[in-house]
Coordinates of C-alpha atoms in Angstrom, one line a residue:
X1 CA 0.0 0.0 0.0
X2 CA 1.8 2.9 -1.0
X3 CA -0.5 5.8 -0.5
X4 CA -3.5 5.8 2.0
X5 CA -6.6 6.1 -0.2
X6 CA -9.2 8.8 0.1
X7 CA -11.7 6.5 2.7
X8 CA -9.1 5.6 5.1
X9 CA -7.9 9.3 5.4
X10 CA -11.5 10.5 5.8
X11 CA -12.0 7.4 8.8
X12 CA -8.9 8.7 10.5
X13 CA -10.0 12.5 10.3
X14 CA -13.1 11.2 11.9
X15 CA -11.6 9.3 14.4
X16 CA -9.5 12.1 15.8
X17 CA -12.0 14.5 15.1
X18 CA -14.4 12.2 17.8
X19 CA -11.5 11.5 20.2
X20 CA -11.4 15.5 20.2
X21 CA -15.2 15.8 20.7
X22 CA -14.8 12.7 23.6
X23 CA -12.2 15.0 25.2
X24 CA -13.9 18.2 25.4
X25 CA -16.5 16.9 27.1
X26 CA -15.2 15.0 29.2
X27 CA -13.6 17.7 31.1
X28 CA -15.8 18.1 33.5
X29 CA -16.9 14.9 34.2
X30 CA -13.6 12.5 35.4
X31 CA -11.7 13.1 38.0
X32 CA -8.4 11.5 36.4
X33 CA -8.2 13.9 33.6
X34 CA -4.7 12.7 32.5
X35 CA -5.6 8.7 33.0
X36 CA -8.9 9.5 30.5
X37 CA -7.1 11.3 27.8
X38 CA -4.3 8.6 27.8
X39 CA -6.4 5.8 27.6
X40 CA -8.7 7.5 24.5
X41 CA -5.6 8.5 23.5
X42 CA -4.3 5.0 22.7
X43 CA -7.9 4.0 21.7
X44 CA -7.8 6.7 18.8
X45 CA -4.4 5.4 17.4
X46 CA -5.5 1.9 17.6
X47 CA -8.5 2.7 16.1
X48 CA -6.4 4.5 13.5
X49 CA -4.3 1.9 13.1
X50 CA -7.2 -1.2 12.8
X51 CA -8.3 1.2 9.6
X52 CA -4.9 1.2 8.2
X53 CA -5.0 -2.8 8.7
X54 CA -8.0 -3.3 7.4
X55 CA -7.7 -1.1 4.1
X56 CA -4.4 -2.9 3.6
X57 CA -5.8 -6.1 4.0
X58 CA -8.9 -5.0 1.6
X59 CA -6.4 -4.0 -1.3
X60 CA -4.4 -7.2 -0.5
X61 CA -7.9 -10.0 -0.8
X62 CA -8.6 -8.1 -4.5
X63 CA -5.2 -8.3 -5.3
X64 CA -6.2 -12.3 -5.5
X65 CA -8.1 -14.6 -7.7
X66 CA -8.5 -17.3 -5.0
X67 CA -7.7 -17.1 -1.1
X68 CA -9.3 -14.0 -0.5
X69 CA -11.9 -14.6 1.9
X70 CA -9.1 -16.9 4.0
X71 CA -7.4 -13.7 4.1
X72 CA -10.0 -11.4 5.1
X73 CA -10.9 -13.9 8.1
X74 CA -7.6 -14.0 9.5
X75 CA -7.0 -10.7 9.4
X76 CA -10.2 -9.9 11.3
X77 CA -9.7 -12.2 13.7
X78 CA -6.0 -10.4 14.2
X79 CA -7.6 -7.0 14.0
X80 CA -10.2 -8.7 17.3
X81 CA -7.3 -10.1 19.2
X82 CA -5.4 -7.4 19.2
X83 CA -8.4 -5.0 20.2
X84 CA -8.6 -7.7 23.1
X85 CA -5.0 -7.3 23.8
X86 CA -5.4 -3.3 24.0
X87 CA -8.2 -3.9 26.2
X88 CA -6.7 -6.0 28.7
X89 CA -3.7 -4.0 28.8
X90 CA -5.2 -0.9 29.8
X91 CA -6.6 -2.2 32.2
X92 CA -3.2 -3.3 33.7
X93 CA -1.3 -0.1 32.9
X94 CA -1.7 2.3 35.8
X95 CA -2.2 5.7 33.7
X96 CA -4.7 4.7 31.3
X97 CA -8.6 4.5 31.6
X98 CA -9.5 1.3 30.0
X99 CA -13.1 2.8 29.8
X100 CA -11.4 5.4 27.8
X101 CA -9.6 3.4 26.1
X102 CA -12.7 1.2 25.1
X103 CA -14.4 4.4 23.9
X104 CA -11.5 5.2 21.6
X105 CA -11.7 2.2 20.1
X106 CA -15.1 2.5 19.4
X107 CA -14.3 5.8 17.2
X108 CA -13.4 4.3 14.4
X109 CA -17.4 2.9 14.1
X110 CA -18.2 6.6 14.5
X111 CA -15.8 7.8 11.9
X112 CA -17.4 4.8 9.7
X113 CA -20.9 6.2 10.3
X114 CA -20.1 9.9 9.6
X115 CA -18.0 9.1 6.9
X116 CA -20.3 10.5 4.4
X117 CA -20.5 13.8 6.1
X118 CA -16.7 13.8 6.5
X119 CA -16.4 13.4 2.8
X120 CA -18.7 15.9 1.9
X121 CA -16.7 18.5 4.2
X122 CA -13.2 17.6 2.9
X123 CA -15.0 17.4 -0.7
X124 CA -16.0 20.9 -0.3
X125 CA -12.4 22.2 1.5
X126 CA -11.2 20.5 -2.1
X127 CA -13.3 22.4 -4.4
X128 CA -12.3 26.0 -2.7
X129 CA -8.7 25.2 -2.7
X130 CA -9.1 24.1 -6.7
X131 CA -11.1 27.5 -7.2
X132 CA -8.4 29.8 -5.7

């Protein structure tokens, strides 16, 4: 994969973009401020980085005439494990929230639902730069 297609850059803007939104309002609500933002902290980039695995793995299974689906299983089943693995870790390292960390996870299904609206506002950032 040599250049991170259009989709994947648009889930990762979204994922950030709700780690942000998580953050904000969070503020005022936990009392281990630092712990919180840690933990969603490694959520977001492991959410970032499941994307990344899964576009890859994508691009690889049509690469392939037969195999494919082998492929895509395994990989999922890598991209669960290690969501597991994140999990569980968390929960041992003292300075991260695994609640947090759970809920950054979970930001890459809300960058996959507003990816539509992320497209149309990067879309239309596109067009005025192309007009000036």
């Amino acid at each position: 994969m040599t250049k991170p297609n259009e989709t994947l850059v648009e889930l990762w803007i979204g994922s950030v973009a709700f780690a942000f939104v998580v953050i904000l309002a969070s503020i005022w609500f936990v009392n281990d401020r630092i712990a919180f933002a840690l933990g969603l902290g490694l959520g977001c980039l492991m959410s970032c980085y499941l994307a990344y695995h899964m576009a890859r793995n994508i691009e690889k299974a049509l690469d392939l005439e037969a195999g494919a689906e082998r492929i895509m299983r395994i990989s999922a089943l890598l991209r669960y494990g290690l969501v597991i693995l994140v999990l569980i870790v968390s929960f041992y390292v003292p300075y991260t929230n695994p609640i947090a960390t759970f809920i950054g996870l979970m930001g890459l299904k809300v960058a996959a639902y507003l990816q539509p609206f992320t497209h149309k506002i990067i879309s239309s950032f596109r067009k005025k730069e192309e007009e000036v």
